[in-house]
Coordinates of N, CA and C in Angstrom, one line a residue:
M137 N 6.9 -9.2 13.4 CA 7.8 -8.3 14.6 C 8.8 -7.4 13.7
K138 N 9.6 -8.1 13.0 CA 11.0 -7.5 12.2 C 10.2 -6.0 11.4
K139 N 9.0 -6.3 10.9 CA 8.3 -5.2 10.1 C 8.1 -4.1 10.7
K140 N 7.5 -4.3 12.4 CA 6.8 -3.5 13.1 C 8.2 -2.8 13.8
T141 N 9.5 -3.5 14.0 CA 10.5 -2.7 14.4 C 11.2 -1.7 13.5
V142 N 11.5 -2.2 12.3 CA 11.8 -1.5 11.2 C 10.8 0.0 11.0
L143 N 9.7 -0.1 11.0 CA 8.7 0.8 10.9 C 9.2 1.8 11.9
A144 N 9.0 1.0 13.4 CA 9.4 2.4 14.5 C 10.6 2.8 14.7
L145 N 11.6 2.2 14.0 CA 13.2 2.9 14.0 C 13.2 4.1 13.1
L146 N 12.4 3.9 11.8 CA 12.5 5.0 10.8 C 11.6 6.2 11.5
M147 N 10.4 5.8 12.1 CA 9.7 6.7 12.7 C 10.5 7.8 13.6
A148 N 11.1 7.0 14.5 CA 12.0 7.5 15.9 C 13.1 8.6 14.9
T149 N 13.7 8.1 13.7 CA 14.9 8.6 13.4 C 14.5 9.9 12.7
L150 N 12.9 10.0 12.1 CA 12.4 11.1 11.6 C 12.2 12.0 12.7
L151 N 11.6 11.8 14.0 CA 11.3 12.5 14.7 C 12.4 13.3 15.6
T152 N 13.5 12.5 15.8 CA 14.5 13.0 16.5 C 15.6 13.5 15.6
G153 N 15.4 13.5 14.3 CA 16.7 14.2 13.4 C 16.1 15.4 12.8
G154 N 15.1 15.9 13.9 CA 14.7 17.4 13.4 C 14.0 17.7 12.0
V155 N 13.1 16.7 11.7 CA 12.6 16.7 10.3 C 11.6 17.7 10.9
F156 N 10.9 17.8 12.0 CA 9.6 18.5 12.1 C 9.8 19.9 12.7
A157 N 11.2 20.2 12.6 CA 11.6 21.7 13.2 C 11.5 22.9 12.0
Q158 N 10.9 23.9 12.2 CA 11.2 24.7 11.5 C 10.1 24.7 10.1
I159 N 9.1 23.9 10.3 CA 8.2 23.5 9.2 C 7.1 23.7 9.3
S160 N 6.1 23.5 8.0 CA 4.9 24.3 8.3 C 3.9 22.6 8.5
M161 N 2.7 22.4 8.8 CA 2.1 21.3 9.1 C 0.5 21.5 8.5
S162 N 0.3 20.4 8.1 CA -1.2 20.1 7.5 C -1.9 18.8 7.9
A163 N -3.0 18.4 7.8 CA -3.6 17.5 7.7 C -4.8 17.3 6.7
G164 N -5.3 16.1 6.4 CA -6.0 16.0 5.4 C -6.6 14.5 5.4
V165 N -7.7 14.1 4.3 CA -8.1 13.0 4.3 C -7.8 12.7 2.5
G166 N -7.8 11.7 2.3 CA -7.9 11.3 1.0 C -8.3 9.8 0.2
G167 N -8.3 9.1 -0.9 CA -8.6 8.2 -1.2 C -7.8 7.5 -2.3
S168 N -7.8 6.3 -2.9 CA -6.7 6.0 -3.7 C -7.2 4.5 -4.3
F169 N -6.9 4.6 -5.8 CA -6.8 3.4 -6.3 C -5.8 2.5 -6.5
S170 N -5.8 1.2 -6.3 CA -4.6 0.5 -5.8 C -4.7 -0.7 -6.7
M171 N -3.3 -1.3 -7.0 CA -3.2 -2.5 -7.6 C -2.1 -3.6 -7.0
H172 N -2.4 -4.4 -6.5 CA -1.2 -5.3 -5.8 C -0.9 -6.4 -6.7
M173 N 0.2 -6.5 -7.3 CA 0.6 -7.6 -8.5 C 1.8 -8.5 -8.2
T174 N 1.3 -10.1 -8.3 CA 2.4 -10.9 -8.1 C 2.8 -11.6 -9.4
D175 N 4.4 -11.7 -9.6 CA 4.9 -12.1 -10.5 C 5.6 -13.3 -10.3
Y176 N 5.4 -14.5 -10.7 CA 6.1 -15.7 -10.7 C 7.3 -15.9 -11.5
S177 N 8.5 -16.4 -11.1 CA 9.4 -16.7 -12.2 C 9.8 -18.2 -11.7
R178 N 9.0 -19.0 -11.3 CA 9.0 -20.5 -11.3 C 8.3 -20.9 -12.5
P179 N 9.0 -21.8 -13.6 CA 8.4 -22.2 -14.6 C 7.2 -23.1 -14.6
G180 N 6.1 -23.0 -15.7 CA 5.1 -23.9 -15.6 C 4.0 -23.3 -14.5
Y181 N 4.1 -22.1 -14.1 CA 3.2 -21.6 -13.4 C 2.6 -20.3 -13.8
D182 N 1.5 -19.8 -13.9 CA 0.9 -18.4 -14.2 C 0.7 -17.6 -12.9
D183 N 1.1 -16.3 -13.5 CA 0.7 -15.3 -12.5 C -0.8 -15.3 -11.9
P184 N -0.8 -15.3 -10.5 CA -2.2 -14.7 -9.8 C -2.5 -13.6 -10.4
K185 N -3.9 -13.3 -10.4 CA -4.5 -12.1 -10.8 C -4.1 -11.2 -9.8
P186 N -4.0 -9.8 -10.2 CA -3.6 -8.8 -9.1 C -4.8 -8.2 -8.1
I187 N -4.4 -8.0 -7.3 CA -5.5 -7.2 -6.3 C -5.8 -6.3 -6.3
V188 N -7.0 -5.9 -7.0 CA -7.3 -4.4 -7.2 C -8.5 -3.9 -6.5
G189 N -8.5 -2.6 -6.2 CA -9.3 -2.1 -4.9 C -9.0 -0.7 -5.0
G190 N -9.4 -0.3 -3.8 CA -9.1 1.2 -3.2 C -9.4 1.3 -2.0
G191 N -8.9 2.6 -1.3 CA -9.2 2.8 0.1 C -9.3 4.2 0.7
F192 N -9.2 4.4 1.6 CA -9.0 5.9 2.1 C -8.4 6.0 3.2
N193 N -7.9 7.3 3.3 CA -6.8 7.4 5.0 C -7.1 8.9 5.2
A194 N -6.2 8.9 6.5 CA -6.3 10.0 6.8 C -4.4 10.6 7.2
F195 N -4.2 11.6 7.1 CA -2.8 12.0 7.1 C -2.5 13.1 7.6
F196 N -1.3 13.2 8.6 CA -0.5 14.4 8.8 C 0.8 14.6 7.9
D197 N 0.9 15.8 7.7 CA 2.2 16.1 6.9 C 2.7 17.6 7.6
A198 N 4.1 17.1 7.7 CA 5.3 18.2 8.3 C 6.4 18.3 7.2
T199 N 5.8 18.8 6.3 CA 6.5 19.5 4.9 C 7.5 18.2 4.6
Y200 N 8.7 17.9 5.6 CA 9.5 16.6 5.0 C 8.9 15.3 5.3
A201 N 7.9 14.8 6.1 CA 7.5 13.8 6.4 C 5.9 13.7 6.0
M202 N 5.5 12.7 6.0 CA 3.9 12.1 6.1 C 3.7 10.9 6.6
V203 N 2.6 10.9 7.4 CA 2.3 9.7 8.6 C 0.5 9.5 7.8
K204 N 0.3 8.3 7.7 CA -0.7 8.1 6.9 C -1.7 6.9 7.8
V205 N -2.8 7.0 7.8 CA -3.6 5.7 8.7 C -4.9 5.7 7.7
G206 N -5.3 4.4 7.4 CA -6.4 4.3 6.5 C -6.7 2.6 6.5
M207 N -7.8 2.5 5.4 CA -8.2 1.1 5.0 C -8.0 0.9 3.5
F208 N -7.7 -0.6 3.3 CA -7.6 -0.7 1.8 C -8.3 -1.9 1.6
F209 N -9.1 -2.1 0.5 CA -10.1 -3.3 0.3 C -9.9 -3.6 -1.2
G210 N -9.8 -4.8 -1.4 CA -9.2 -5.3 -2.8 C -9.5 -6.7 -2.9
G211 N -9.9 -6.9 -4.3 CA -10.3 -8.6 -4.5 C -9.7 -9.0 -5.8
N212 N -9.7 -10.3 -6.1 CA -9.6 -10.8 -7.4 C -10.2 -11.7 -7.9
S213 N -10.2 -12.3 -9.1 CA -10.8 -13.5 -9.7 C -10.3 -14.3 -10.6
Q214 N -10.2 -15.7 -10.6 CA -9.5 -16.1 -11.6 C -9.9 -17.7 -11.5
E215 N -9.7 -18.2 -12.7 CA -10.3 -19.7 -12.8 C -9.1 -20.9 -12.5
I216 N -9.7 -21.7 -11.5 CA -8.7 -22.7 -10.9 C -9.1 -24.0 -11.5
D217 N -8.1 -24.8 -11.9 CA -8.4 -26.2 -12.7 C -7.7 -27.2 -11.3
W218 N -8.7 -27.8 -10.9 CA -8.3 -29.0 -9.8 C -8.1 -30.0 -10.1
G219 N -7.5 -30.2 -11.5 CA -7.1 -31.4 -11.8 C -8.2 -32.3 -12.4
T220 N -9.3 -31.9 -12.5 CA -10.4 -32.8 -13.1 C -10.7 -32.4 -14.3
G221 N -10.2 -31.3 -14.9 CA -10.6 -30.9 -16.1 C -11.6 -29.8 -16.1
N222 N -12.0 -29.7 -15.0 CA -13.3 -28.7 -15.0 C -12.6 -27.6 -14.2
K223 N -12.9 -26.3 -14.8 CA -12.1 -25.1 -14.2 C -13.2 -24.3 -13.4
V224 N -13.1 -24.0 -12.1 CA -13.8 -23.4 -11.0 C -13.2 -21.9 -10.9
T225 N -14.4 -21.1 -11.0 CA -13.8 -19.8 -10.5 C -13.8 -19.4 -8.9
M226 N -12.6 -19.0 -8.8 CA -12.5 -18.6 -7.4 C -12.2 -16.9 -7.2
K227 N -12.8 -16.4 -6.2 CA -13.1 -15.1 -6.0 C -12.6 -14.8 -4.6
M228 N -11.6 -13.9 -4.6 CA -11.2 -13.4 -3.3 C -11.2 -12.1 -2.7
T229 N -11.7 -11.6 -1.5 CA -11.8 -10.2 -1.2 C -10.9 -10.2 -0.1
Y230 N -10.0 -8.8 0.2 CA -9.2 -8.8 1.1 C -9.6 -7.3 1.8
N231 N -9.3 -7.4 3.2 CA -9.5 -6.2 3.9 C -8.6 -5.8 4.7
Y232 N -7.9 -4.5 4.7 CA -6.7 -4.4 5.5 C -6.6 -3.2 6.0
F233 N -6.1 -3.0 7.4 CA -5.9 -1.6 8.0 C -4.6 -1.2 7.5
S234 N -4.1 -0.1 7.1 CA -3.0 0.3 6.4 C -2.5 1.8 7.4
L235 N -1.4 1.5 7.4 CA -0.1 2.5 7.9 C 1.1 3.0 6.9
G236 N 1.1 4.2 6.9 CA 2.0 4.7 6.2 C 3.1 5.5 6.6
L237 N 4.3 5.7 6.4 CA 5.3 6.8 6.8 C 6.3 7.1 5.6
L238 N 6.0 8.0 4.8 CA 6.6 8.6 3.7 C 7.7 9.8 4.0
G239 N 8.9 9.9 3.7 CA 9.9 10.9 3.8 C 9.6 11.8 2.4
K240 N 9.5 13.3 2.2 CA 9.4 13.9 1.0 C 10.0 15.3 0.9
Y241 N 10.5 15.8 -0.1 CA 11.2 16.9 -0.3 C 10.4 17.9 -1.2
P242 N 10.1 19.0 -0.7 CA 9.2 19.9 -1.5 C 9.9 20.7 -2.4
I243 N 9.3 20.9 -3.7 CA 10.1 21.6 -4.4 C 8.9 22.8 -5.2
D244 N 9.3 23.9 -4.6 CA 8.3 25.1 -4.8 C 8.2 25.3 -6.7
L245 N 7.5 25.5 -7.2 CA 7.4 25.6 -8.8 C 6.4 26.7 -9.0
G246 N 6.1 27.5 -7.9 CA 5.3 28.8 -8.3 C 3.9 28.5 -8.0
G247 N 3.5 27.8 -9.2 CA 1.9 27.7 -8.9 C 1.5 26.5 -8.2
F248 N 2.5 25.4 -7.8 CA 2.3 24.2 -7.0 C 3.5 23.8 -6.4
T249 N 3.6 23.1 -5.6 CA 4.8 22.4 -5.0 C 4.7 20.8 -5.3
L250 N 5.7 20.4 -6.1 CA 6.0 19.2 -6.5 C 7.2 18.1 -5.1
F251 N 6.8 17.1 -5.0 CA 7.7 16.5 -4.0 C 7.8 14.9 -4.3
P252 N 9.1 14.4 -4.2 CA 9.2 13.2 -4.6 C 9.3 12.4 -3.1
M253 N 8.8 11.4 -3.2 CA 8.5 10.5 -1.9 C 9.1 9.3 -1.6
L254 N 9.4 8.7 -0.4 CA 10.2 7.5 -0.3 C 9.8 7.2 1.1
G255 N 9.5 5.9 1.4 CA 9.0 5.4 2.5 C 8.5 4.1 2.6
F256 N 7.3 3.8 3.5 CA 6.9 2.4 3.8 C 5.4 2.2 4.1
E257 N 4.7 1.3 3.5 CA 3.4 1.2 3.9 C 3.5 -0.2 4.5
Y258 N 2.5 -0.4 5.4 CA 2.3 -1.6 6.2 C 0.8 -1.7 6.1
N259 N 0.3 -2.9 5.2 CA -1.1 -3.3 5.3 C -1.3 -4.3 6.0
I260 N -2.1 -4.3 7.2 CA -2.4 -5.7 8.1 C -3.8 -6.0 7.6
F261 N -3.6 -7.4 7.2 CA -4.8 -8.0 6.8 C -5.7 -8.3 7.9
L262 N -7.1 -7.8 8.1 CA -8.0 -7.9 8.9 C -8.9 -9.1 8.6
S263 N -9.3 -9.3 7.2 CA -10.5 -10.4 7.3 C -10.3 -10.5 5.6
G264 N -11.4 -11.5 5.2 CA -11.8 -11.7 3.9 C -12.6 -12.8 3.4
E265 N -12.6 -12.9 2.3 CA -13.6 -14.1 1.9 C -13.0 -14.7 0.5
M266 N -13.4 -16.2 0.7 CA -12.9 -17.0 -0.7 C -13.9 -17.7 -1.1
E267 N -14.5 -17.5 -2.3 CA -15.4 -18.2 -2.7 C -15.1 -19.1 -4.2
A268 N -15.7 -20.0 -4.1 CA -15.1 -21.0 -5.4 C -16.5 -22.2 -5.3
G269 N -16.7 -22.4 -6.7 CA -17.8 -23.4 -7.0 C -19.3 -23.4 -6.0
G270 N -19.4 -21.8 -5.6 CA -21.0 -21.6 -4.9 C -20.5 -21.9 -3.4
A271 N -19.4 -22.2 -2.9 CA -19.2 -22.5 -1.4 C -18.2 -21.1 -1.3
A272 N -18.5 -20.7 0.1 CA -17.6 -19.5 0.5 C -17.2 -19.6 1.7
E273 N -15.9 -19.2 1.9 CA -14.9 -19.3 3.1 C -14.7 -18.0 3.6
T274 N -14.9 -17.9 4.9 CA -14.3 -16.4 5.5 C -12.9 -16.6 6.2
L275 N -12.1 -15.5 5.5 CA -10.8 -15.6 5.8 C -10.3 -14.7 7.5
E276 N -9.8 -15.5 8.1 CA -9.6 -14.5 9.1 C -8.2 -14.0 9.4
R277 N -8.1 -13.1 10.4 CA -6.6 -12.3 10.8 C -5.4 -13.6 10.3
S278 N -4.6 -13.1 9.6 CA -3.5 -14.0 9.1 C -2.2 -13.0 8.8
P279 N -1.1 -13.0 9.5 CA 0.2 -12.3 8.7 C 0.5 -12.8 7.4
E280 N 0.0 -14.4 7.1 CA 0.5 -14.4 5.7 C -0.3 -13.8 4.7
Y281 N -1.0 -12.6 4.8 CA -1.7 -12.0 4.0 C -1.1 -10.7 3.9
D282 N 0.0 -10.3 4.9 CA 0.0 -8.7 5.4 C 1.1 -8.4 4.0
M283 N 1.1 -7.2 3.8 CA 1.9 -6.5 2.8 C 2.8 -5.4 3.8
F284 N 3.9 -5.6 3.3 CA 5.0 -4.6 4.0 C 5.7 -3.8 2.7
I285 N 5.4 -2.6 2.3 CA 5.9 -2.3 0.9 C 6.9 -1.2 1.2
L286 N 8.0 -1.3 0.3 CA 8.9 -0.1 0.3 C 8.7 0.8 -0.9
Q287 N 8.0 1.9 -0.6 CA 7.5 3.0 -1.7 C 8.6 3.8 -2.2
L288 N 7.8 4.3 -3.1 CA 8.7 5.5 -3.7 C 7.4 6.5 -4.8
G289 N 7.7 7.4 -5.0 CA 7.1 8.0 -6.0 C 7.0 9.5 -5.8
V290 N 5.7 10.2 -6.4 CA 5.9 11.6 -6.4 C 4.0 12.3 -6.0
G291 N 4.4 13.4 -5.8 CA 3.0 13.8 -5.5 C 3.2 15.4 -5.7
A292 N 2.0 16.2 -5.6 CA 1.9 17.4 -5.6 C 0.8 18.3 -4.9
D293 N 1.1 19.5 -4.4 CA 0.3 20.2 -3.5 C -0.5 21.6 -4.7
F294 N -1.8 21.7 -4.9 CA -2.1 22.6 -5.6 C -3.2 23.8 -4.7
N295 N -2.7 24.7 -4.6 CA -3.4 25.2 -3.3 C -4.7 25.9 -4.1
L296 N -6.0 25.7 -3.3 CA -7.4 26.4 -3.6 C -7.5 27.6 -3.3
T297 N -7.2 27.5 -1.6 CA -7.2 28.8 -0.8 C -6.1 29.1 0.0
D298 N -5.6 29.8 0.8 CA -4.4 30.0 1.5 C -4.5 29.0 2.5
K299 N -5.3 28.2 3.1 CA -5.3 26.9 3.9 C -5.6 25.8 3.3
I300 N -6.3 25.6 2.3 CA -6.7 24.4 1.6 C -6.1 24.1 0.4
Y301 N -5.5 22.6 0.1 CA -4.8 22.5 -1.1 C -5.2 21.0 -1.6
L302 N -5.3 20.6 -2.9 CA -5.6 19.6 -3.5 C -4.1 18.7 -3.8
R303 N -4.3 17.5 -3.3 CA -2.8 16.5 -3.5 C -3.1 15.3 -4.3
P304 N -2.6 15.3 -5.7 CA -2.9 13.8 -6.2 C -1.4 13.1 -5.9
S305 N -1.0 12.1 -6.1 CA -0.3 11.5 -5.9 C -0.1 10.3 -6.7
L306 N 1.3 9.5 -7.0 CA 1.5 8.5 -7.4 C 2.6 7.9 -6.8
L307 N 2.3 6.2 -6.5 CA 3.5 5.5 -5.7 C 3.3 4.1 -6.2
W308 N 4.6 3.8 -6.1 CA 4.9 2.3 -6.8 C 5.8 1.8 -5.6
G309 N 5.7 0.7 -4.9 CA 6.6 -0.1 -4.3 C 6.9 -1.5 -4.3
I310 N 7.7 -2.2 -3.8 CA 8.1 -3.5 -3.8 C 7.4 -4.0 -2.6
D311 N 6.6 -5.4 -2.4 CA 6.1 -5.9 -1.1 C 7.3 -6.8 -0.8
L312 N 7.9 -6.2 0.5 CA 8.9 -6.9 1.0 C 8.6 -8.4 1.8
S313 N 7.3 -8.6 2.4 CA 6.6 -9.7 3.0 C 7.0 -10.6 2.3
R314 N 7.3 -12.3 2.7 CA 7.2 -13.4 2.0 C 6.5 -14.5 2.8
S315 N 5.6 -15.2 2.5 CA 5.0 -16.5 2.8 C 5.7 -17.4 2.2
E316 N 5.4 -18.8 2.9 CA 6.0 -19.9 2.2 C 5.3 -20.2 0.5
Y317 N 4.4 -19.6 0.5 CA 4.1 -19.5 -1.1 C 4.8 -19.0 -2.0
D318 N 5.5 -17.6 -1.6 CA 6.4 -16.7 -2.4 C 7.8 -17.3 -2.5
E319 N 8.1 -18.1 -1.3 CA 9.4 -18.5 -1.6 C 9.2 -19.7 -2.6
F320 N 8.5 -20.5 -2.6 CA 8.0 -21.7 -3.5 C 8.2 -21.3 -4.8
F321 N 7.3 -20.3 -5.1 CA 7.0 -19.7 -6.4 C 8.2 -18.6 -7.0
N322 N 9.1 -18.2 -5.9 CA 10.1 -17.4 -5.9 C 9.3 -16.0 -6.8
A323 N 8.5 -15.5 -5.8 CA 7.4 -14.4 -6.2 C 8.1 -13.0 -6.1
F324 N 8.0 -12.2 -7.0 CA 8.0 -10.7 -7.0 C 6.7 -9.9 -6.8
K325 N 6.5 -9.3 -5.5 CA 5.4 -8.5 -5.7 C 5.6 -6.9 -5.3
H326 N 4.6 -6.4 -6.1 CA 4.7 -5.1 -5.9 C 3.4 -4.3 -6.2
K327 N 3.3 -2.9 -5.7 CA 1.8 -2.5 -5.8 C 2.0 -0.8 -6.3
L328 N 0.9 -0.5 -7.2 CA 0.6 0.7 -7.5 C -0.3 1.2 -6.7
D329 N -0.3 2.9 -6.5 CA -1.2 3.5 -5.9 C -1.5 5.0 -6.3
I330 N -2.6 5.3 -6.9 CA -3.0 6.3 -7.6 C -3.9 7.3 -6.6
G331 N -3.7 8.4 -5.9 CA -4.5 9.0 -5.1 C -4.6 10.4 -5.1
I332 N -5.9 10.5 -4.4 CA -6.1 12.2 -4.5 C -6.6 12.3 -2.9
A333 N -6.0 13.6 -2.7 CA -6.4 14.2 -1.4 C -6.7 15.6 -1.1
V334 N -7.5 15.9 0.0 CA -7.3 17.3 0.2 C -6.9 17.7 1.6
G335 N -6.2 18.6 1.7 CA -5.5 18.9 2.8 C -5.9 20.2 3.5
F336 N -5.6 20.4 4.8 CA -5.8 21.7 5.5 C -4.6 22.5 6.2
K337 N -3.8 23.5 5.9 CA -3.0 23.7 6.2 C -3.2 24.4 7.8
F338 N -2.3 24.3 8.8 CA -2.6 24.8 10.4 C -2.1 26.3 10.4

C-alpha cells in the first residue's frame, strides 16, 4: 500500500506542478532487455542468479515526464543442495505487470535530443513457475515477489520523420521492496534495463 501511495503522490505532483503545460506530447511502443540482480551481504551464502528477461510497453510522453504500462517476463536457473550431497537444478519463471513514471529533462543536441531520467517502476508479480527435480509448482500472485524500483538513466530521441522518432534508453535502479528473505540475507537488489522504442508526435 505504501508503494502505491508514493507512486500516486508523485504522479499527482507532476500533474499539478505544471509539467504538462506548454509542452509537446507523443506516445509509442517499445521493448526492453532486463536483468534483476540480488547481492547478499550475509557471510556464507552465495548470491542468487539474476532474473534475466525482457518485456514490452506502451508509453505516453509529455516532454518532461513519461508514463509507461507494460509486461515484464523473466527467469533464472541455479543448482540447489538440499543437504543430501545431491544438487538439484531449480528453474524459476516470473510474469509481471509493469507501471512506470519517469521525470526527464530534454537537451536538444541538433541531430537528436538527449534526456536524463529519474523516477519509479512498479513491477507487480502476477504468476510464475518453479521447477526442481522434475516436479513443477505454479506460483500464484504474491506481493513478496513485487519490485518497486527507484530508477535513473538516460535516453535519446532520433527523428525518423517529422512525426516519428526512435528512442533507445538505458535505466538502472535500486529495488526498494523488502521481503523476510531480503531482511535475513541483508540483500541489495537492483535492475538494469536496455530499451528501444518508437514514438509518434501528436
